[in-house]
Short mmCIF file of C-alpha atoms in Angstrom, two decimals:
data_model
loop_
_atom_site.label_atom_id
_atom_site.label_comp_id
_atom_site.label_asym_id
_atom_site.label_seq_id
_atom_site.Cartn_x
_atom_site.Cartn_y
_atom_site.Cartn_z
CA GLY A 18 244.24 170.02 31.40
CA LYS A 19 244.85 166.35 33.00
CA ARG A 20 241.52 165.89 34.22
CA ALA A 21 239.56 166.75 30.46
CA GLY A 22 242.55 163.94 29.11
CA VAL A 23 241.05 161.41 31.48
CA GLU A 24 237.66 162.16 31.11
CA LYS A 25 238.07 162.14 27.33
CA GLU A 26 239.37 158.57 27.63
CA VAL A 27 236.41 157.77 30.27
CA TRP A 28 234.08 158.25 27.59
CA GLN A 29 235.86 156.49 24.74
CA PHE A 30 235.96 153.57 27.14
CA VAL A 31 232.37 153.73 27.59
CA ASP A 32 231.75 154.48 23.88
CA LEU A 33 233.52 151.56 23.49
CA LEU A 34 231.54 149.62 25.75
CA GLY A 35 228.46 150.63 24.28
CA GLN A 36 229.60 149.73 21.02
CA GLU A 37 230.78 145.89 22.31
CA GLY A 38 227.45 145.63 24.06
CA GLU A 39 225.23 146.09 20.99
CA LYS A 40 227.79 144.05 18.88
CA VAL A 41 227.05 141.00 22.03
CA GLU A 42 223.42 141.87 21.52
CA GLN A 43 223.43 141.59 17.60
CA GLU A 44 225.45 138.11 18.12
CA LEU A 45 222.59 137.03 20.87
CA VAL A 46 220.01 137.93 18.20
CA ALA A 47 221.71 135.98 15.73
CA VAL A 48 222.53 132.70 17.98
CA ARG A 49 218.59 133.51 19.08
CA ALA A 50 217.36 133.19 15.32
CA ALA A 51 219.61 130.01 15.09
CA ARG A 52 218.26 128.18 17.83
CA ALA A 53 214.88 128.72 16.76
CA ALA A 54 215.58 127.45 13.28
CA ASP A 55 217.27 124.70 15.09
CA VAL A 56 214.30 123.91 17.18
CA VAL A 57 212.32 124.32 13.78
CA GLY A 58 214.27 121.87 12.30
CA LEU A 59 214.34 119.45 15.26
CA THR A 60 210.83 119.56 15.53
CA GLU A 61 209.56 118.63 12.07
CA GLU A 62 212.49 115.92 11.82
CA ILE A 63 211.08 114.29 15.33
CA ARG A 64 207.30 114.80 13.52
CA SER A 65 209.28 112.98 10.52
CA LEU A 66 210.26 110.04 12.80
CA ARG A 67 206.91 109.67 14.70
CA ALA A 68 205.09 109.79 11.22
CA GLN A 69 207.91 106.31 9.93
CA CYS A 70 207.01 104.78 13.41
CA ALA A 71 203.66 104.74 12.91
CA ASP A 72 204.01 103.40 9.49
CA LEU A 73 206.23 100.62 11.16
CA GLU A 74 203.93 99.91 13.09
CA GLU A 75 201.28 99.32 10.88
CA GLN A 76 203.44 97.06 8.92
CA PHE A 77 204.40 95.47 11.75
CA GLU A 78 200.88 94.67 12.86
CA ASP A 79 200.48 93.73 9.34
CA ALA A 80 203.01 91.58 9.00
CA VAL A 81 201.83 89.65 12.66
CA GLN A 82 198.17 89.34 11.11
CA ILE A 83 199.47 87.53 8.05
CA ALA A 84 201.70 85.53 10.10
CA GLU A 85 198.79 84.27 12.25
CA LEU A 86 196.88 83.69 9.02
CA GLU A 87 199.98 81.82 7.65
CA ALA A 88 200.25 79.56 11.02
CA GLN A 89 196.17 79.15 11.05
CA LYS A 90 196.20 77.75 7.41
CA ALA A 91 199.38 75.66 8.59
CA ARG A 92 196.71 74.18 11.41
CA GLU A 93 193.84 73.66 8.89
CA TYR A 94 196.06 71.80 6.82
CA LYS A 95 197.97 69.66 9.32
CA THR A 96 194.16 68.82 10.66
CA ARG A 97 193.39 67.93 7.18
CA VAL A 98 196.32 65.57 6.42
CA LEU A 99 195.97 64.20 9.84
CA GLY A 100 191.85 63.77 8.49
CA MET A 101 193.28 62.30 5.37
CA ASP A 102 196.03 59.84 7.21
CA GLU A 103 193.01 58.27 9.19
CA LEU A 104 190.67 58.19 6.32
CA THR A 105 193.73 56.03 4.29
CA VAL A 106 193.66 53.75 7.51
CA GLU A 107 189.85 53.54 7.83
CA VAL A 108 190.41 52.42 3.85
CA ALA A 109 192.51 49.99 4.24
CA SER A 110 190.29 48.29 6.94
CA LEU A 111 187.72 48.40 5.05
CA ARG A 112 189.59 46.74 2.31
CA SER A 113 191.03 44.42 4.60
CA LYS A 114 187.38 43.45 6.40
CA PHE A 115 186.16 43.53 2.65
CA ALA A 116 189.09 41.22 1.70
CA ALA A 117 187.84 39.06 4.46
CA LEU A 118 184.41 38.58 3.85
CA ALA A 119 184.74 37.89 0.12
CA ALA A 120 187.35 35.27 0.73
CA ALA A 121 184.94 33.86 2.90
CA GLY A 122 182.18 33.97 0.67
CA GLY A 123 184.33 32.93 -2.29
CA VAL A 124 184.19 36.26 -4.24
CA GLU A 125 187.20 37.86 -5.73
CA VAL A 126 188.09 41.38 -4.93
CA GLU A 127 190.22 43.46 -7.22
#
């Protein structure tokens, strides 16, 4: 009878191991499913971040173009202002020459 008792205990243990194995397998399936969901979530997040980066790059390029245009406008304005300064100097020079000629000729200049 002792052997039958030992055998029964061994089979119970084997049964228990089988149940534990099934539990572990189910947990593994759950973990794998959760991981798969995480991967999907992360993939979507990465996709979203890439899209945001692309948007930011476009915005940056736009900003650079705007800055370049502004710099060009500033250069043109500076050139125009310098041109005006040169004209002012030229006009002043012509006025004084005219005034000198007028004085020599006795003509009054306003």
